[in-house]
Amino acid sequence: MLNLVLFGPPGAGKGTQSQKLIDKYDLIHLSTGDILRSEITKGTKLGLEAKQIMDRGDLVSDDIVIGMIESKLDASPDAKGFIFDGFPRTQAQAIALDDLLQKKGTAISAMLALEVDNEELVKRLLVRGKESGRADDQNETIIRNRVNEYNNKTLPLKKYYSEQAKFHSIKGIGSIDSIFKDLVNRIVFVKAEIELTMLESDIEHLDLTINDFDVATEISEELKQDIAELRKAEIVTKPKLKSVVKKPATKKVVVNKKVALKKTVVKKKVVAKKVLVKKLAPKKVVAKTSIKKVVAKRFVAKKALTKKKAPAKKVLMKKVVTKKATAKSSIKKVVAKNKK
Ligand code: AMP
């Protein structure tokens, strides 16, 4: 399963990018903001309660939003994965989400954070308010309160996901398509890393035949190389990994996994390679051109430096010669004095 947390302050573009990611990866979109707004429209008790809080730009209580997410997860048992948009917004929500997913035998794959500065957010939200009529997007004081709530309560989640090596920062300024491309690049990397972790765990826990073991090891080595290349192409920086907990597999899981592994080993190899090569090719060209540019710049800089150095050298030499002359004459004076 691919479970993504799309992270970022209000107005960062989470909704827009979610829609594109859903289309590409066939995921289910869970936006707590959207669910709350639909409760308001339906006029439910929850909706009435939430409306007052939302109109102020404050956060709705953890219990309410966690309950909402739980029932939405239960309602989609066959999902290929989820995009969490606007959730979790507090540490308590993040912990609850981890627990809920663990119970379903899955986990968050990555947190993709769209980074946009505060003033740009306020500008964007005011425009959105005019277009959509959303009450909490129309008043600058409320907008600033929402951004503050995000900075105080939600931003600490960066640390929470960084410690699990799941945090990825993406610049949220630029065209919708270029931001989407960045997101997809991260997801390619995340998927390769997940595949590698699964493969390594299979190699460790499954009782493989020598042949399967060789193939699985070969693929894992190739995946490692691909991941290293992605990092080298600066698609992703190495996340800080604090700890990786490996869980031992049960007997039944081991047998099932062994069968599944045999079937997918070759498929994985072909698919992973194809995707990565496709992703890497344009990056490599860009990297090469920028290296060329750097070399050219260095050449110009060197020339300028030599030019600058020439007159400086002249002045220096003059000073040295004068100093030497002064020193010589004072030595002469000392010698003459001694003679006397
Ligand atoms: P959004 O559409 O994500 O910007 O959410 C709009 C408003 O809904 C927020 O300002 C909060 O008042 C409320 N809200 C949405 N998601 C959450 C959440 N995960 N926790 C608490 N409040 C939320």
Short mmCIF file of C-alpha atoms and ligand atoms in Angstrom, two decimals:
data_model
loop_
_atom_site.label_atom_id
_atom_site.label_comp_id
_atom_site.label_asym_id
_atom_site.label_seq_id
_atom_site.Cartn_x
_atom_site.Cartn_y
_atom_site.Cartn_z
CA MET A 1 0.00 0.00 0.00
CA LEU A 2 1.10 3.52 -0.67
CA ASN A 3 0.02 5.78 2.21
CA LEU A 4 1.04 9.38 1.87
CA VAL A 5 0.67 12.27 4.25
CA LEU A 6 0.49 15.45 2.23
CA PHE A 7 1.75 18.04 4.63
CA GLY A 8 1.89 21.80 4.53
CA PRO A 9 0.21 24.94 5.85
CA PRO A 10 -3.23 26.04 4.65
CA GLY A 11 -2.86 27.35 1.11
CA ALA A 12 0.25 25.29 0.30
CA GLY A 13 -1.56 23.50 -2.53
CA LYS A 14 -2.30 20.19 -0.80
CA GLY A 15 -5.79 19.86 -2.30
CA THR A 16 -4.62 20.55 -5.86
CA GLN A 17 -1.70 18.15 -5.67
CA SER A 18 -3.77 15.49 -3.89
CA GLN A 19 -6.13 15.37 -6.83
CA LYS A 20 -3.28 14.78 -9.27
CA LEU A 21 -1.70 12.12 -7.06
CA ILE A 22 -5.01 10.30 -6.64
CA ASP A 23 -5.41 10.15 -10.42
CA LYS A 24 -1.89 8.87 -10.93
CA TYR A 25 -1.70 6.30 -8.14
CA ASP A 26 -5.37 5.37 -7.70
CA LEU A 27 -5.41 6.33 -4.03
CA ILE A 28 -8.24 7.34 -1.72
CA HIS A 29 -8.26 10.97 -0.67
CA LEU A 30 -8.95 11.61 3.01
CA SER A 31 -9.19 15.31 3.76
CA THR A 32 -10.43 16.06 7.27
CA GLY A 33 -11.22 19.63 6.18
CA ASP A 34 -13.45 18.32 3.36
CA ILE A 35 -15.16 15.80 5.67
CA LEU A 36 -15.86 18.51 8.25
CA ARG A 37 -17.23 20.86 5.59
CA SER A 38 -19.54 18.13 4.33
CA GLU A 39 -20.80 17.60 7.90
CA ILE A 40 -21.52 21.33 8.07
CA THR A 41 -23.42 21.21 4.78
CA LYS A 42 -25.46 18.25 6.02
CA GLY A 43 -26.19 20.17 9.22
CA THR A 44 -25.17 17.32 11.54
CA LYS A 45 -24.46 17.87 15.25
CA LEU A 46 -20.75 17.35 14.58
CA GLY A 47 -20.93 19.84 11.73
CA LEU A 48 -22.57 22.50 13.89
CA GLU A 49 -19.96 22.06 16.61
CA ALA A 50 -17.06 22.08 14.15
CA LYS A 51 -18.30 25.15 12.27
CA GLN A 52 -17.77 27.50 15.21
CA ILE A 53 -14.22 26.24 15.70
CA MET A 54 -13.39 26.34 12.00
CA ASP A 55 -14.78 29.84 11.60
CA ARG A 56 -12.29 31.02 14.21
CA GLY A 57 -9.45 29.22 12.43
CA ASP A 58 -8.78 26.96 15.45
CA LEU A 59 -8.23 23.22 15.33
CA VAL A 60 -11.11 20.81 15.91
CA SER A 61 -10.48 18.35 18.77
CA ASP A 62 -8.21 15.35 18.16
CA ASP A 63 -10.90 12.84 19.18
CA ILE A 64 -13.33 14.11 16.55
CA VAL A 65 -10.91 14.02 13.61
CA ILE A 66 -9.32 10.71 14.65
CA GLY A 67 -12.82 9.14 14.85
CA MET A 68 -13.62 10.49 11.38
CA ILE A 69 -10.44 9.05 9.88
CA GLU A 70 -10.99 5.69 11.57
CA SER A 71 -14.43 5.25 10.05
CA LYS A 72 -13.19 6.32 6.60
CA LEU A 73 -10.33 3.79 6.77
CA ASP A 74 -12.78 1.07 7.79
CA ALA A 75 -15.01 1.98 4.87
CA SER A 76 -12.26 1.24 2.29
CA PRO A 77 -10.77 -2.16 3.13
CA ASP A 78 -9.59 -2.79 -0.44
CA ALA A 79 -7.88 0.53 -1.02
CA LYS A 80 -4.52 0.57 -2.81
CA GLY A 81 -3.49 3.36 -0.48
CA PHE A 82 -4.54 6.68 1.01
CA ILE A 83 -3.58 10.31 0.77
CA PHE A 84 -4.04 12.06 4.08
CA ASP A 85 -4.61 15.75 3.41
CA GLY A 86 -4.80 18.10 6.39
CA PHE A 87 -4.40 15.16 8.75
CA PRO A 88 -2.55 14.55 11.05
CA ARG A 89 -2.26 18.08 12.39
CA THR A 90 -1.03 17.27 15.92
CA GLN A 91 1.31 14.72 17.44
CA ALA A 92 -1.66 12.94 19.08
CA GLN A 93 -3.27 12.56 15.64
CA ALA A 94 -0.01 11.24 14.14
CA ILE A 95 0.33 8.61 16.87
CA ALA A 96 -3.32 7.60 16.48
CA LEU A 97 -2.88 7.29 12.71
CA ASP A 98 0.16 5.04 13.11
CA ASP A 99 -1.87 2.81 15.46
CA LEU A 100 -4.87 2.65 13.12
CA LEU A 101 -2.70 1.72 10.15
CA GLN A 102 -0.70 -0.81 12.13
CA LYS A 103 -3.93 -2.59 13.05
CA LYS A 104 -4.60 -2.89 9.32
CA GLY A 105 -1.10 -4.26 8.70
CA THR A 106 0.16 -1.18 6.93
CA ALA A 107 1.96 2.10 7.69
CA ILE A 108 2.62 5.60 6.42
CA SER A 109 5.01 5.39 3.46
CA ALA A 110 6.07 9.02 3.42
CA MET A 111 5.23 12.51 4.52
CA LEU A 112 5.52 14.93 1.62
CA ALA A 113 5.73 18.48 2.88
CA LEU A 114 4.92 21.42 0.61
CA GLU A 115 6.95 24.39 1.82
CA VAL A 116 5.54 27.88 1.20
CA ASP A 117 6.35 31.07 3.14
CA ASN A 118 3.73 32.75 5.34
CA GLU A 119 3.13 35.90 3.26
CA GLU A 120 2.60 33.89 0.05
CA LEU A 121 0.07 31.73 1.96
CA VAL A 122 -1.94 34.70 3.15
CA LYS A 123 -2.02 36.09 -0.42
CA ARG A 124 -3.12 32.75 -1.90
CA LEU A 125 -5.83 32.17 0.73
CA LEU A 126 -7.36 35.61 0.26
CA VAL A 127 -7.62 34.94 -3.49
CA ARG A 128 -9.10 31.48 -2.80
CA GLY A 129 -11.60 33.06 -0.38
CA LYS A 130 -12.87 35.39 -3.08
CA GLU A 131 -13.21 32.53 -5.58
CA SER A 132 -14.65 29.79 -3.35
CA GLY A 133 -16.57 31.79 -0.78
CA ARG A 134 -15.00 29.74 2.04
CA ALA A 135 -15.61 31.75 5.23
CA ASP A 136 -12.25 30.92 6.83
CA ASP A 137 -10.39 32.06 3.69
CA GLN A 138 -11.88 35.55 3.58
CA ASN A 139 -10.62 37.23 6.71
CA GLU A 140 -6.91 37.96 7.10
CA THR A 141 -6.99 37.68 10.94
CA ILE A 142 -8.54 34.20 10.71
CA ILE A 143 -6.10 33.18 7.99
CA ARG A 144 -3.15 34.30 10.13
CA ASN A 145 -4.60 32.37 13.09
CA ARG A 146 -4.76 29.21 10.94
CA VAL A 147 -1.15 29.70 9.83
CA ASN A 148 -0.18 30.20 13.51
CA GLU A 149 -2.05 27.05 14.54
CA TYR A 150 -0.10 25.23 11.84
CA ASN A 151 3.26 26.65 12.95
CA ASN A 152 2.61 25.89 16.64
CA LYS A 153 0.81 22.55 16.58
CA THR A 154 1.41 20.95 13.20
CA LEU A 155 4.96 21.90 12.27
CA PRO A 156 6.44 19.75 15.09
CA LEU A 157 5.24 16.73 13.09
CA LYS A 158 8.22 17.26 10.78
CA LYS A 159 10.38 15.91 13.59
CA TYR A 160 7.98 13.02 14.23
CA TYR A 161 8.24 11.80 10.62
CA SER A 162 11.94 12.70 10.24
CA GLU A 163 12.71 10.36 13.09
CA GLN A 164 11.05 7.60 11.09
CA ALA A 165 13.03 8.70 8.00
CA LYS A 166 9.74 9.47 6.25
CA PHE A 167 9.92 13.24 5.91
CA HIS A 168 10.42 14.79 2.46
CA SER A 169 10.46 18.52 1.86
CA ILE A 170 9.21 19.86 -1.48
CA LYS A 171 9.23 23.49 -2.62
CA GLY A 172 5.56 24.47 -2.91
CA ILE A 173 6.20 27.50 -5.12
CA GLY A 174 6.22 27.19 -8.90
CA SER A 175 3.85 25.79 -11.50
CA ILE A 176 1.38 23.08 -10.44
CA ASP A 177 3.03 20.67 -12.90
CA SER A 178 6.59 21.27 -11.73
CA ILE A 179 5.59 20.78 -8.08
CA PHE A 180 3.74 17.61 -9.08
CA LYS A 181 6.86 16.36 -10.88
CA ASP A 182 8.89 16.88 -7.70
CA LEU A 183 6.30 14.96 -5.71
CA VAL A 184 6.33 12.07 -8.19
CA ASN A 185 10.14 11.93 -8.07
CA ARG A 186 9.98 11.55 -4.30
CA ILE A 187 7.37 8.85 -4.58
CA VAL A 188 9.53 6.88 -7.04
CA PHE A 189 12.29 7.02 -4.47
CA VAL A 190 10.00 6.15 -1.57
CA LYS A 191 8.62 3.16 -3.46
CA ALA A 192 12.12 1.94 -4.32
CA GLU A 193 13.10 2.22 -0.65
CA ILE A 194 9.98 0.35 0.48
CA GLU A 195 10.67 -2.39 -2.06
CA LEU A 196 14.24 -2.66 -0.87
CA THR A 197 13.18 -2.90 2.80
CA MET A 198 10.62 -5.58 1.95
CA LEU A 199 13.11 -7.51 -0.15
CA GLU A 200 15.77 -7.35 2.55
CA SER A 201 13.27 -8.57 5.12
CA ASP A 202 12.25 -11.40 2.76
CA ILE A 203 15.88 -12.38 2.27
CA GLU A 204 16.37 -12.37 6.02
CA HIS A 205 13.20 -14.17 7.07
CA LEU A 206 12.25 -16.51 4.24
CA ASP A 207 13.72 -19.94 3.81
CA LEU A 208 14.72 -19.35 0.18
CA THR A 209 16.24 -21.76 -2.29
CA ILE A 210 19.76 -20.85 -3.34
CA ASN A 211 18.46 -19.70 -6.70
CA ASP A 212 15.73 -17.44 -5.22
CA PHE A 213 18.21 -16.10 -2.71
CA ASP A 214 20.64 -15.20 -5.49
CA VAL A 215 17.99 -13.47 -7.57
CA ALA A 216 16.57 -11.58 -4.58
CA THR A 217 20.06 -10.48 -3.50
CA GLU A 218 20.86 -9.36 -7.02
CA ILE A 219 17.68 -7.27 -7.20
CA SER A 220 18.31 -5.75 -3.81
CA GLU A 221 21.82 -4.75 -4.91
CA GLU A 222 20.39 -3.18 -8.07
CA LEU A 223 17.76 -1.32 -6.08
CA LYS A 224 20.46 -0.02 -3.76
CA GLN A 225 22.41 1.25 -6.74
CA ASP A 226 19.30 2.89 -8.23
CA ILE A 227 18.52 4.58 -4.93
CA ALA A 228 22.11 5.79 -4.66
CA GLU A 229 21.86 7.17 -8.20
CA LEU A 230 18.62 8.97 -7.37
CA ARG A 231 20.38 10.56 -4.42
CA LYS A 232 23.37 11.47 -6.56
CA ALA A 233 21.08 13.12 -9.10
CA GLU A 234 19.88 15.18 -6.13
CA ILE A 235 16.30 14.02 -6.51
CA VAL A 236 16.37 13.28 -2.82
CA THR A 237 18.68 13.95 0.06
CA LYS A 238 19.45 11.18 2.46
CA PRO A 239 16.89 11.16 5.27
CA LYS A 240 18.16 10.96 8.82
CA LEU A 241 17.38 7.44 9.92
CA LYS A 242 17.13 7.13 13.68
CA SER A 243 16.02 3.56 13.99
CA VAL A 244 14.58 0.87 11.79
CA VAL A 245 12.58 -1.75 13.62
CA LYS A 246 12.32 -5.07 11.84
CA LYS A 247 9.50 -7.32 12.90
CA PRO A 248 9.86 -11.10 12.63
CA ALA A 249 7.29 -12.62 10.26
CA THR A 250 4.84 -15.37 11.33
CA LYS A 251 5.02 -18.85 9.72
CA LYS A 252 1.94 -18.33 7.57
CA VAL A 253 3.18 -14.97 6.36
CA VAL A 254 6.53 -16.54 5.55
CA VAL A 255 4.96 -19.22 3.31
CA ASN A 256 2.71 -16.71 1.54
CA LYS A 257 5.56 -14.32 1.09
CA LYS A 258 7.78 -16.99 -0.36
CA VAL A 259 5.24 -17.79 -3.06
CA ALA A 260 4.59 -14.14 -3.75
CA LEU A 261 8.28 -13.35 -3.89
CA LYS A 262 8.96 -16.04 -6.46
CA LYS A 263 6.23 -14.64 -8.70
CA THR A 264 7.19 -11.01 -8.37
CA VAL A 265 10.96 -11.18 -8.32
CA VAL A 266 11.36 -10.87 -12.08
CA LYS A 267 8.45 -8.46 -12.50
CA LYS A 268 9.82 -6.14 -9.83
CA LYS A 269 13.20 -6.10 -11.47
CA VAL A 270 11.87 -5.05 -14.84
CA VAL A 271 9.37 -2.50 -13.53
CA ALA A 272 11.72 -0.89 -10.99
CA LYS A 273 14.49 -0.55 -13.55
CA LYS A 274 12.22 0.89 -16.24
CA VAL A 275 10.75 3.51 -13.91
CA LEU A 276 14.08 4.53 -12.46
CA VAL A 277 15.87 4.76 -15.78
CA LYS A 278 13.04 6.93 -17.11
CA LYS A 279 13.21 9.20 -14.07
CA LEU A 280 16.97 9.43 -14.07
CA ALA A 281 17.60 10.20 -17.74
CA PRO A 282 16.38 13.84 -17.77
CA LYS A 283 17.94 14.50 -14.34
CA LYS A 284 21.28 13.28 -15.58
CA VAL A 285 21.16 15.65 -18.55
CA VAL A 286 20.30 18.57 -16.25
CA ALA A 287 23.10 17.59 -13.89
CA LYS A 288 25.59 17.45 -16.77
CA THR A 289 24.60 20.87 -18.11
CA SER A 290 24.85 22.44 -14.70
CA ILE A 291 28.29 20.90 -14.16
CA LYS A 292 29.35 22.47 -17.49
CA LYS A 293 27.99 25.81 -16.32
CA VAL A 294 29.91 25.53 -13.05
CA VAL A 295 33.14 24.78 -14.92
CA ALA A 296 32.60 27.79 -17.22
CA LYS A 297 31.91 30.02 -14.23
CA ARG A 298 35.07 28.83 -12.51
CA PHE A 299 37.10 29.68 -15.60
CA VAL A 300 35.73 33.23 -15.67
CA ALA A 301 36.33 33.58 -11.93
CA LYS A 302 39.94 32.42 -12.31
CA LYS A 303 40.60 34.94 -15.08
CA ALA A 304 39.14 37.76 -13.02
CA LEU A 305 41.20 36.71 -10.02
CA THR A 306 44.43 36.68 -12.02
CA LYS A 307 43.65 40.19 -13.31
CA LYS A 308 42.94 41.39 -9.80
CA LYS A 309 46.05 39.74 -8.47
CA ALA A 310 48.39 41.42 -10.97
CA PRO A 311 48.20 45.04 -9.66
CA ALA A 312 48.00 43.75 -6.08
CA LYS A 313 51.20 41.81 -6.67
CA LYS A 314 52.92 44.94 -8.02
CA VAL A 315 51.99 46.96 -4.93
CA LEU A 316 53.10 44.14 -2.68
CA MET A 317 56.46 43.79 -4.42
CA LYS A 318 57.05 47.55 -4.14
CA LYS A 319 56.30 47.41 -0.43
CA VAL A 320 58.61 44.44 0.07
CA VAL A 321 61.46 46.13 -1.80
CA THR A 322 61.04 49.35 0.23
CA LYS A 323 60.92 47.39 3.45
CA LYS A 324 64.01 45.44 2.50
CA ALA A 325 65.83 48.67 1.68
CA THR A 326 64.83 50.20 5.03
CA ALA A 327 65.89 47.05 6.85
CA LYS A 328 69.22 47.02 5.02
CA SER A 329 69.98 50.62 5.88
CA SER A 330 69.05 50.11 9.53
CA ILE A 331 71.31 47.01 9.67
CA LYS A 332 74.08 49.11 8.14
CA LYS A 333 73.50 51.76 10.81
CA VAL A 334 73.69 49.14 13.59
CA VAL A 335 76.90 47.67 12.12
CA ALA A 336 78.41 51.14 11.83
CA LYS A 337 77.44 51.93 15.44
CA ASN A 338 79.06 48.71 16.64
CA LYS A 339 82.23 49.49 14.74
CA LYS A 340 82.48 52.77 16.55
P1 AMP B 1 -8.43 22.54 5.79
O1 AMP B 1 -9.47 22.42 4.75
O2 AMP B 1 -7.56 21.33 5.90
O3 AMP B 1 -7.64 23.81 5.72
O4 AMP B 1 -9.23 22.59 7.19
C1 AMP B 1 -10.14 23.62 7.50
C2 AMP B 1 -10.39 23.66 9.01
O5 AMP B 1 -10.91 22.39 9.43
C3 AMP B 1 -9.14 23.87 9.84
O6 AMP B 1 -8.82 25.24 9.99
C4 AMP B 1 -9.59 23.24 11.16
O7 AMP B 1 -10.44 24.10 11.86
C5 AMP B 1 -10.40 22.04 10.72
N1 AMP B 1 -9.55 20.83 10.55
C6 AMP B 1 -9.30 20.16 9.40
N2 AMP B 1 -8.52 19.11 9.62
C7 AMP B 1 -8.25 19.10 10.94
C8 AMP B 1 -7.45 18.25 11.77
N3 AMP B 1 -6.77 17.21 11.28
N4 AMP B 1 -7.40 18.55 13.10
C9 AMP B 1 -8.07 19.60 13.62
N5 AMP B 1 -8.82 20.44 12.88
C10 AMP B 1 -8.92 20.20 11.54
#
